[in-house]
């Protein structure tokens, strides 16, 4: 196996080396020819022109030279990456690493986070708080409730992105003209965001017919598109159609992901008197289907299947008015309506693993008679979600000078409406997917809509103080409120203010400029519909024994209903600051950023405990009930240094060098005390401990992740033969992780007898039952573990074959540098860790007619 | 005819070759002398010293504390009578290169001799539709003594430690003194309630009911003597209680839902008895039997230090111990090798799907007048038949 892999790698290396050598020879041979043929002046002009044109092609992300850190990825760079979905683009960010497309799992975004090791759903606020803005309209996922509620570990678990923001698989890249990823402090016009903003601008200009066909080991992608222009390009119509089919495993056609996106975009410009009017109207459809089935040829479980459909129709309108002859003001209204039809269908053949079990279908508080489940049945579960999102934002911009200051003031008001009209979890309670679950269905249309009203005002001030010294300042304030929730919610009607400021100093001189900048800003993300209005919880207790006689098929249960709504829930708020410095001299661009972000009240499910007394057949019982509510109990603290250097394209070798990287350190932890039964025993001396005593721990639970990445990209662009080759040396200098120290001694404990918290004292420590609430953790658990250097060479090649066609190919991990390393073994010995990696290929053809 | 004769010639040549090899092969032997330490024992009689060649899978034995064996790796065991009572000693993995003296410590066999675990069915069954069924697990206890014994107070225990995940306990190794448990269910009674005649069995089932209605591949356990019943906190996962069958007293269990004996056979099972007069309250209030210990888990990614707390049963309280581990993934004995020097299994690996419906069953040593005596050398590798089709009534007379 290994030998074969090496052979494949060897052949590939030879292949690419020969391409390199061939192209270099053409490149260098071309020069003296042109000198001989033309006059010296002409030659100078030619080479200047060539220099100019080859400079323009940038196939890596560019760091924005502005006050706040942002990466800009243009169309050429995207074509060079050869993406299947938006996820693939993120590898160009500082600290980004190349990941093979994984299109049968939800892909959520993690900006500025050390991503070694997975993070749990308790820290989803990070991706939830990253706003995707497509052609000016934010994508809302607040009404996304597409999950199979009783099946947390099945096919659905890896695919649902409820409460975790945008699933980037659904965003196709072919119609995108430019992406700007604001990692730092976004302007005040961007709201409902904590982590960052992904601004996507799509093509809106006449283009030839374009077609793209991409294939790699796991997926195929097909795209057609065209841009038409009439009336001196005052009317532009773009349309595109894209189809993606991906499999989890190339040999398994039964687990796959399919996506279709279609887009029609119209732009119309008028000039009426002194007014210039631009109207953009975009109609977009995205459909995707996740499928997972069992091979019907296999006798067992052939009924089992899972499919998740997503259909979204979005209509985005922007109307912009501005003066034709002067530039004093500009007025713009944006309105976006998007509706989704989402449906999960899951079927499973269920057979009882234990002799008998009741079907829990009582919807009322108190005692009820329930029937026993049959020994085997086929369970059908459906989840219907029909989210509707409306976004309306009128905004105005004014341009004026005061004294020496140039102002660009903009202000706007926005309204976001989110509602889900779906029927929710639909299934027969007497034939559940998971019969031990006591969850009950509910219709999503019963959940109140969320109305978010926000306003913002910001001023961009330029202050050219001196010929060699200028100051740029952006200050903004944004207010966000959730309206109409009801006065029981603490969040209702309250205005949350996000002040944000960026300041930059420029030192321009003839060949470029130096700059230093600093920014600070507060960011707020409102809770989602599900976080605001969780489903009622049903606590079911056995009231009578399960009957043994086959003829007797009913039993009694006692149901207690709990409303887990956290009326005190606050929005998640992230305070970010950063300082930056850099230069842009003779097209040498350098930027270094240090940042910190502290989100202390991110959303997490936190265990709640309450004592409950009930009576069954004149016997009084007391017990503790535990359930989870959405709280503000997570903390995500990010810090890091990001850098990017980009050289000009060096004419002699037609090559540009880009060096980017990041040191990232992320601390994920809880920020509130918590109840825990993590190491509680079940039954001690006949007493069910967790039903009667639960400890409250004032501990820090969580982990630290750290990484140092550096990527060196050398890209060769030879215009005359239409070749672009980039080699990326992607290195991770180290990654480290550490579990935070935990104090397992409870601060207090709650007892089912009185429902009160009691201090955990010496007496409790000596009590045979209560002493089990002390959880022991070995200090060795909290050791920082590092993984040393790893490096890969990735290659991307694009070649124009004719005027109309370009072929492209990429290989991830063509070469790998994975030195063995040692970790501590038993009794002070050392264990050698041997790492391996395998390459990943993809290729595509682009036609442009 | 010709072909046949050719065959014979080839065979003869081979035979000659083999004989020649045998003649030429020089087998080095060595004499192993055992020094047996047995505290308080005056006289040791009826010695049987057994040496098991680990590589050749060959046994040698002698009736003195001295044996001559080919050089190699050996497991040594001694069975004898110490002052008239059965004693034994065991040592694993001894390298015999030349004449040597090995010191071994002897212990009394089964302080509370009599009851043994005769059949353990932990894997559950598979339904005709290919789904798992786990409600029909059972244990068969057997009176292996010559007298009628009371089963009252016998405690069925499951190991807290896992046989396929070795912990490096270092100085904290408690196995010579304690057995760490994760479940403990006791047969009720006042000392005279459940009397078992020699050669009679007790069937303890998870659910004492007819399972064939739910799963045609299962058994009718409705005539079981006892069942373990777990009051569940949630009606969504309920245990079935047969009112006609006595429940075991649930003293301890790691889970607050339903106890399902480890279905991959990674956990040892045993029988124990509290000392006379010790109540469950007193047991759970004994600090020295609720032990925190540190250990290291060695994985391919390095060594991880952990802490754990377990309830402990002193080895002296243990009536019978059967270590369990799949044959290929076995890593260590989670009990003292004085309690059980080997282990039993139904499959080579824990996740082997052929394990369903299979049990481990103690070998019958002798049947006299219709009464069986089961083999109990405190070495489950020897004492058990592995992976037999489960039959809860195999030992029923």
mmCIF file of N, CA, C and O in Angstrom, chain B residues 274-332:
data_model
loop_
_atom_site.group_PDB
_atom_site.id
_atom_site.type_symbol
_atom_site.label_atom_id
_atom_site.label_comp_id
_atom_site.label_asym_id
_atom_site.label_seq_id
_atom_site.Cartn_x
_atom_site.Cartn_y
_atom_site.Cartn_z
ATOM 1 N N UNK B 274 -20.665 -10.881 51.963
ATOM 2 C CA UNK B 274 -20.178 -10.013 53.028
ATOM 3 C C UNK B 274 -19.818 -10.898 54.220
ATOM 4 O O UNK B 274 -20.456 -11.929 54.436
ATOM 5 N N UNK B 275 -18.837 -10.493 55.028
ATOM 6 C CA UNK B 275 -18.561 -11.252 56.251
ATOM 7 C C UNK B 275 -19.795 -11.248 57.152
ATOM 8 O O UNK B 275 -20.618 -10.322 57.091
ATOM 9 N N UNK B 276 -19.889 -12.246 57.953
ATOM 10 C CA UNK B 276 -21.013 -12.395 58.893
ATOM 11 C C UNK B 276 -21.228 -11.090 59.661
ATOM 12 O O UNK B 276 -20.280 -10.514 60.197
ATOM 13 N N UNK B 277 -22.457 -10.604 59.650
ATOM 14 C CA UNK B 277 -22.768 -9.439 60.480
ATOM 15 C C UNK B 277 -22.578 -8.104 59.789
ATOM 16 O O UNK B 277 -23.031 -7.082 60.284
ATOM 17 N N UNK B 278 -21.902 -8.059 58.635
ATOM 18 C CA UNK B 278 -21.688 -6.773 57.971
ATOM 19 C C UNK B 278 -22.930 -6.415 57.151
ATOM 20 O O UNK B 278 -23.375 -7.183 56.304
ATOM 21 N N UNK B 279 -23.479 -5.250 57.418
ATOM 22 C CA UNK B 279 -24.655 -4.826 56.663
ATOM 23 C C UNK B 279 -24.204 -3.997 55.463
ATOM 24 O O UNK B 279 -23.066 -3.526 55.405
ATOM 25 N N UNK B 280 -25.142 -3.818 54.515
ATOM 26 C CA UNK B 280 -24.825 -3.010 53.340
ATOM 27 C C UNK B 280 -24.492 -1.587 53.768
ATOM 28 O O UNK B 280 -23.575 -0.957 53.231
ATOM 29 N N UNK B 281 -25.239 -1.051 54.760
ATOM 30 C CA UNK B 281 -24.977 0.315 55.243
ATOM 31 C C UNK B 281 -23.533 0.430 55.710
ATOM 32 O O UNK B 281 -22.844 1.398 55.410
ATOM 33 N N UNK B 282 -23.130 -0.579 56.496
ATOM 34 C CA UNK B 282 -21.754 -0.543 57.021
ATOM 35 C C UNK B 282 -20.741 -0.644 55.883
ATOM 36 O O UNK B 282 -19.718 0.024 55.889
ATOM 37 N N UNK B 283 -21.066 -1.495 54.905
ATOM 38 C CA UNK B 283 -20.142 -1.641 53.780
ATOM 39 C C UNK B 283 -19.943 -0.291 53.087
ATOM 40 O O UNK B 283 -18.823 0.145 52.834
ATOM 41 N N UNK B 284 -21.054 0.376 52.779
ATOM 42 C CA UNK B 284 -20.941 1.629 52.021
ATOM 43 C C UNK B 284 -20.378 2.773 52.857
ATOM 44 O O UNK B 284 -20.013 3.799 52.307
ATOM 45 N N UNK B 285 -20.355 2.587 54.167
ATOM 46 C CA UNK B 285 -19.767 3.624 55.016
ATOM 47 C C UNK B 285 -18.295 3.356 55.307
ATOM 48 O O UNK B 285 -17.645 4.144 55.989
ATOM 49 N N UNK B 286 -17.772 2.255 54.787
ATOM 50 C CA UNK B 286 -16.366 1.919 55.060
ATOM 51 C C UNK B 286 -15.459 2.668 54.097
ATOM 52 O O UNK B 286 -15.500 2.431 52.879
ATOM 53 N N UNK B 287 -14.683 3.594 54.666
ATOM 54 C CA UNK B 287 -13.816 4.416 53.815
ATOM 55 C C UNK B 287 -12.824 3.577 53.027
ATOM 56 O O UNK B 287 -12.532 3.853 51.872
ATOM 57 N N UNK B 288 -12.313 2.529 53.679
ATOM 58 C CA UNK B 288 -11.228 1.790 53.041
ATOM 59 C C UNK B 288 -11.710 0.963 51.854
ATOM 60 O O UNK B 288 -10.907 0.415 51.115
ATOM 61 N N UNK B 289 -13.030 0.879 51.688
ATOM 62 C CA UNK B 289 -13.533 0.094 50.563
ATOM 63 C C UNK B 289 -14.079 0.988 49.440
ATOM 64 O O UNK B 289 -14.722 0.520 48.500
ATOM 65 N N UNK B 290 -13.855 2.289 49.555
ATOM 66 C CA UNK B 290 -14.221 3.223 48.490
ATOM 67 C C UNK B 290 -12.917 3.920 48.143
ATOM 68 O O UNK B 290 -12.501 4.862 48.808
ATOM 69 N N UNK B 291 -12.231 3.397 47.153
ATOM 70 C CA UNK B 291 -10.816 3.712 46.980
ATOM 71 C C UNK B 291 -10.586 4.549 45.732
ATOM 72 O O UNK B 291 -11.069 4.213 44.647
ATOM 73 N N UNK B 292 -9.860 5.624 45.936
ATOM 74 C CA UNK B 292 -9.413 6.422 44.787
ATOM 75 C C UNK B 292 -8.035 5.925 44.386
ATOM 76 O O UNK B 292 -7.190 5.676 45.231
ATOM 77 N N UNK B 293 -7.832 5.746 43.107
ATOM 78 C CA UNK B 293 -6.516 5.306 42.656
ATOM 79 C C UNK B 293 -6.169 5.982 41.343
ATOM 80 O O UNK B 293 -7.038 6.342 40.552
ATOM 81 N N UNK B 294 -4.896 6.178 41.148
ATOM 82 C CA UNK B 294 -4.408 6.770 39.906
ATOM 83 C C UNK B 294 -3.918 5.649 39.015
ATOM 84 O O UNK B 294 -3.444 4.623 39.488
ATOM 85 N N UNK B 295 -4.017 5.858 37.765
ATOM 86 C CA UNK B 295 -3.500 4.858 36.829
ATOM 87 C C UNK B 295 -3.165 5.551 35.528
ATOM 88 O O UNK B 295 -3.512 6.708 35.314
ATOM 89 N N UNK B 296 -2.477 4.834 34.692
ATOM 90 C CA UNK B 296 -2.125 5.396 33.403
ATOM 91 C C UNK B 296 -2.696 4.513 32.314
ATOM 92 O O UNK B 296 -2.639 3.289 32.405
ATOM 93 N N UNK B 297 -3.275 5.161 31.306
ATOM 94 C CA UNK B 297 -3.780 4.422 30.159
ATOM 95 C C UNK B 297 -2.803 4.656 29.025
ATOM 96 O O UNK B 297 -2.505 5.790 28.682
ATOM 97 N N UNK B 298 -2.292 3.570 28.508
ATOM 98 C CA UNK B 298 -1.331 3.690 27.414
ATOM 99 C C UNK B 298 -2.081 3.487 26.105
ATOM 100 O O UNK B 298 -2.703 2.452 25.889
ATOM 101 N N UNK B 299 -2.080 4.503 25.267
ATOM 102 C CA UNK B 299 -2.734 4.389 23.961
ATOM 103 C C UNK B 299 -1.694 4.685 22.888
ATOM 104 O O UNK B 299 -0.567 5.035 23.199
ATOM 105 N N UNK B 300 -2.108 4.571 21.645
ATOM 106 C CA UNK B 300 -1.161 4.836 20.557
ATOM 107 C C UNK B 300 -0.779 6.310 20.537
ATOM 108 O O UNK B 300 0.215 6.695 19.946
ATOM 109 N N UNK B 301 -1.580 7.151 21.175
ATOM 110 C CA UNK B 301 -1.269 8.578 21.180
ATOM 111 C C UNK B 301 -0.490 8.980 22.424
ATOM 112 O O UNK B 301 -0.276 10.158 22.674
ATOM 113 N N UNK B 302 -0.095 8.025 23.235
ATOM 114 C CA UNK B 302 0.677 8.353 24.424
ATOM 115 C C UNK B 302 0.006 7.842 25.671
ATOM 116 O O UNK B 302 -0.942 7.052 25.614
ATOM 117 N N UNK B 303 0.525 8.310 26.787
ATOM 118 C CA UNK B 303 0.043 7.816 28.055
ATOM 119 C C UNK B 303 -0.818 8.880 28.714
ATOM 120 O O UNK B 303 -0.471 10.051 28.717
ATOM 121 N N UNK B 304 -1.940 8.483 29.221
ATOM 122 C CA UNK B 304 -2.847 9.428 29.852
ATOM 123 C C UNK B 304 -3.052 9.043 31.307
ATOM 124 O O UNK B 304 -3.430 7.910 31.593
ATOM 125 N N UNK B 305 -2.769 9.986 32.188
ATOM 126 C CA UNK B 305 -2.959 9.723 33.613
ATOM 127 C C UNK B 305 -4.410 9.967 33.974
ATOM 128 O O UNK B 305 -5.007 10.940 33.524
ATOM 129 N N UNK B 306 -4.948 9.085 34.756
ATOM 130 C CA UNK B 306 -6.348 9.195 35.136
ATOM 131 C C UNK B 306 -6.485 8.899 36.614
ATOM 132 O O UNK B 306 -5.606 8.296 37.215
ATOM 133 N N UNK B 307 -7.616 9.316 37.151
ATOM 134 C CA UNK B 307 -7.971 8.931 38.520
ATOM 135 C C UNK B 307 -9.334 8.283 38.475
ATOM 136 O O UNK B 307 -10.157 8.638 37.644
ATOM 137 N N UNK B 308 -9.530 7.379 39.380
ATOM 138 C CA UNK B 308 -10.802 6.685 39.390
ATOM 139 C C UNK B 308 -11.102 6.318 40.832
ATOM 140 O O UNK B 308 -10.200 6.179 41.649
ATOM 141 N N UNK B 309 -12.382 6.185 41.106
ATOM 142 C CA UNK B 309 -12.788 5.735 42.427
ATOM 143 C C UNK B 309 -13.652 4.509 42.231
ATOM 144 O O UNK B 309 -14.533 4.516 41.383
ATOM 145 N N UNK B 310 -13.378 3.473 42.989
ATOM 146 C CA UNK B 310 -14.195 2.271 42.859
ATOM 147 C C UNK B 310 -14.573 1.763 44.240
ATOM 148 O O UNK B 310 -13.821 1.930 45.203
ATOM 149 N N UNK B 311 -15.721 1.127 44.277
ATOM 150 C CA UNK B 311 -16.053 0.345 45.463
ATOM 151 C C UNK B 311 -15.297 -0.969 45.347
ATOM 152 O O UNK B 311 -15.175 -1.537 44.265
ATOM 153 N N UNK B 312 -14.768 -1.442 46.482
ATOM 154 C CA UNK B 312 -13.896 -2.608 46.461
ATOM 155 C C UNK B 312 -14.503 -3.752 47.271
ATOM 156 O O UNK B 312 -15.117 -3.529 48.318
ATOM 157 N N UNK B 313 -14.295 -4.957 46.785
ATOM 158 C CA UNK B 313 -14.622 -6.166 47.539
ATOM 159 C C UNK B 313 -13.282 -6.815 47.893
ATOM 160 O O UNK B 313 -12.501 -7.135 46.994
ATOM 161 N N UNK B 314 -13.005 -6.998 49.186
ATOM 162 C CA UNK B 314 -11.742 -7.659 49.545
ATOM 163 C C UNK B 314 -11.719 -9.076 48.957
ATOM 164 O O UNK B 314 -12.759 -9.753 48.911
ATOM 165 N N UNK B 315 -10.557 -9.506 48.532
ATOM 166 C CA UNK B 315 -10.453 -10.820 47.880
ATOM 167 C C UNK B 315 -10.960 -11.957 48.762
ATOM 168 O O UNK B 315 -11.469 -12.956 48.264
ATOM 169 N N UNK B 316 -10.821 -11.782 50.110
ATOM 170 C CA UNK B 316 -11.249 -12.866 51.025
ATOM 171 C C UNK B 316 -12.760 -13.075 50.960
ATOM 172 O O UNK B 316 -13.248 -14.114 51.372
ATOM 173 N N UNK B 317 -13.507 -12.066 50.501
ATOM 174 C CA UNK B 317 -14.967 -12.196 50.479
ATOM 175 C C UNK B 317 -15.434 -12.901 49.212
ATOM 176 O O UNK B 317 -16.608 -13.187 49.045
ATOM 177 N N UNK B 318 -14.531 -13.124 48.302
ATOM 178 C CA UNK B 318 -14.936 -13.634 46.995
ATOM 179 C C UNK B 318 -15.078 -15.154 47.028
ATOM 180 O O UNK B 318 -14.201 -15.884 47.492
ATOM 181 N N UNK B 319 -16.224 -15.605 46.569
ATOM 182 C CA UNK B 319 -16.562 -17.022 46.572
ATOM 183 C C UNK B 319 -16.109 -17.661 45.267
ATOM 184 O O UNK B 319 -15.573 -18.756 45.251
ATOM 185 N N UNK B 320 -16.327 -16.945 44.178
ATOM 186 C CA UNK B 320 -15.877 -17.452 42.881
ATOM 187 C C UNK B 320 -15.633 -16.261 41.972
ATOM 188 O O UNK B 320 -16.306 -15.231 42.078
ATOM 189 N N UNK B 321 -14.658 -16.429 41.098
ATOM 190 C CA UNK B 321 -14.332 -15.341 40.178
ATOM 191 C C UNK B 321 -14.124 -15.938 38.799
ATOM 192 O O UNK B 321 -13.442 -16.953 38.648
ATOM 193 N N UNK B 322 -14.752 -15.305 37.801
ATOM 194 C CA UNK B 322 -14.528 -15.730 36.415
ATOM 195 C C UNK B 322 -14.110 -14.494 35.627
ATOM 196 O O UNK B 322 -14.915 -13.586 35.392
ATOM 197 N N UNK B 323 -12.841 -14.446 35.276
ATOM 198 C CA UNK B 323 -12.390 -13.338 34.442
ATOM 199 C C UNK B 323 -12.908 -13.536 33.028
ATOM 200 O O UNK B 323 -12.951 -14.662 32.526
ATOM 201 N N UNK B 324 -13.303 -12.422 32.409
ATOM 202 C CA UNK B 324 -13.820 -12.496 31.047
ATOM 203 C C UNK B 324 -12.984 -11.582 30.166
ATOM 204 O O UNK B 324 -12.655 -10.467 30.569
ATOM 205 N N UNK B 325 -12.676 -12.041 28.974
ATOM 206 C CA UNK B 325 -12.014 -11.195 27.976
ATOM 207 C C UNK B 325 -12.039 -11.926 26.648
ATOM 208 O O UNK B 325 -11.824 -13.136 26.615
ATOM 209 N N UNK B 326 -12.315 -11.224 25.543
ATOM 210 C CA UNK B 326 -12.236 -11.895 24.243
ATOM 211 C C UNK B 326 -10.817 -12.429 24.035
ATOM 212 O O UNK B 326 -9.842 -11.793 24.461
ATOM 213 N N UNK B 327 -10.690 -13.586 23.391
ATOM 214 C CA UNK B 327 -9.396 -14.271 23.375
ATOM 215 C C UNK B 327 -8.302 -13.460 22.697
ATOM 216 O O UNK B 327 -7.149 -13.517 23.099
ATOM 217 N N UNK B 328 -8.650 -12.678 21.662
ATOM 218 C CA UNK B 328 -7.591 -11.967 20.948
ATOM 219 C C UNK B 328 -7.311 -10.583 21.514
ATOM 220 O O UNK B 328 -6.257 -10.009 21.267
ATOM 221 N N UNK B 329 -8.267 -10.027 22.220
ATOM 222 C CA UNK B 329 -8.068 -8.655 22.685
ATOM 223 C C UNK B 329 -7.775 -8.576 24.181
ATOM 224 O O UNK B 329 -7.627 -7.485 24.720
ATOM 225 N N UNK B 330 -7.664 -9.749 24.804
ATOM 226 C CA UNK B 330 -7.333 -9.783 26.230
ATOM 227 C C UNK B 330 -6.064 -8.978 26.507
ATOM 228 O O UNK B 330 -5.085 -9.091 25.779
ATOM 229 N N UNK B 331 -6.122 -8.157 27.559
ATOM 230 C CA UNK B 331 -4.908 -7.419 27.918
ATOM 231 C C UNK B 331 -4.426 -7.707 29.321
ATOM 232 O O UNK B 331 -3.244 -7.746 29.565
ATOM 233 N N UNK B 332 -5.370 -7.871 30.230
ATOM 234 C CA UNK B 332 -4.925 -8.118 31.603
ATOM 235 C C UNK B 332 -6.057 -8.717 32.429
ATOM 236 O O UNK B 332 -7.216 -8.636 32.052
#
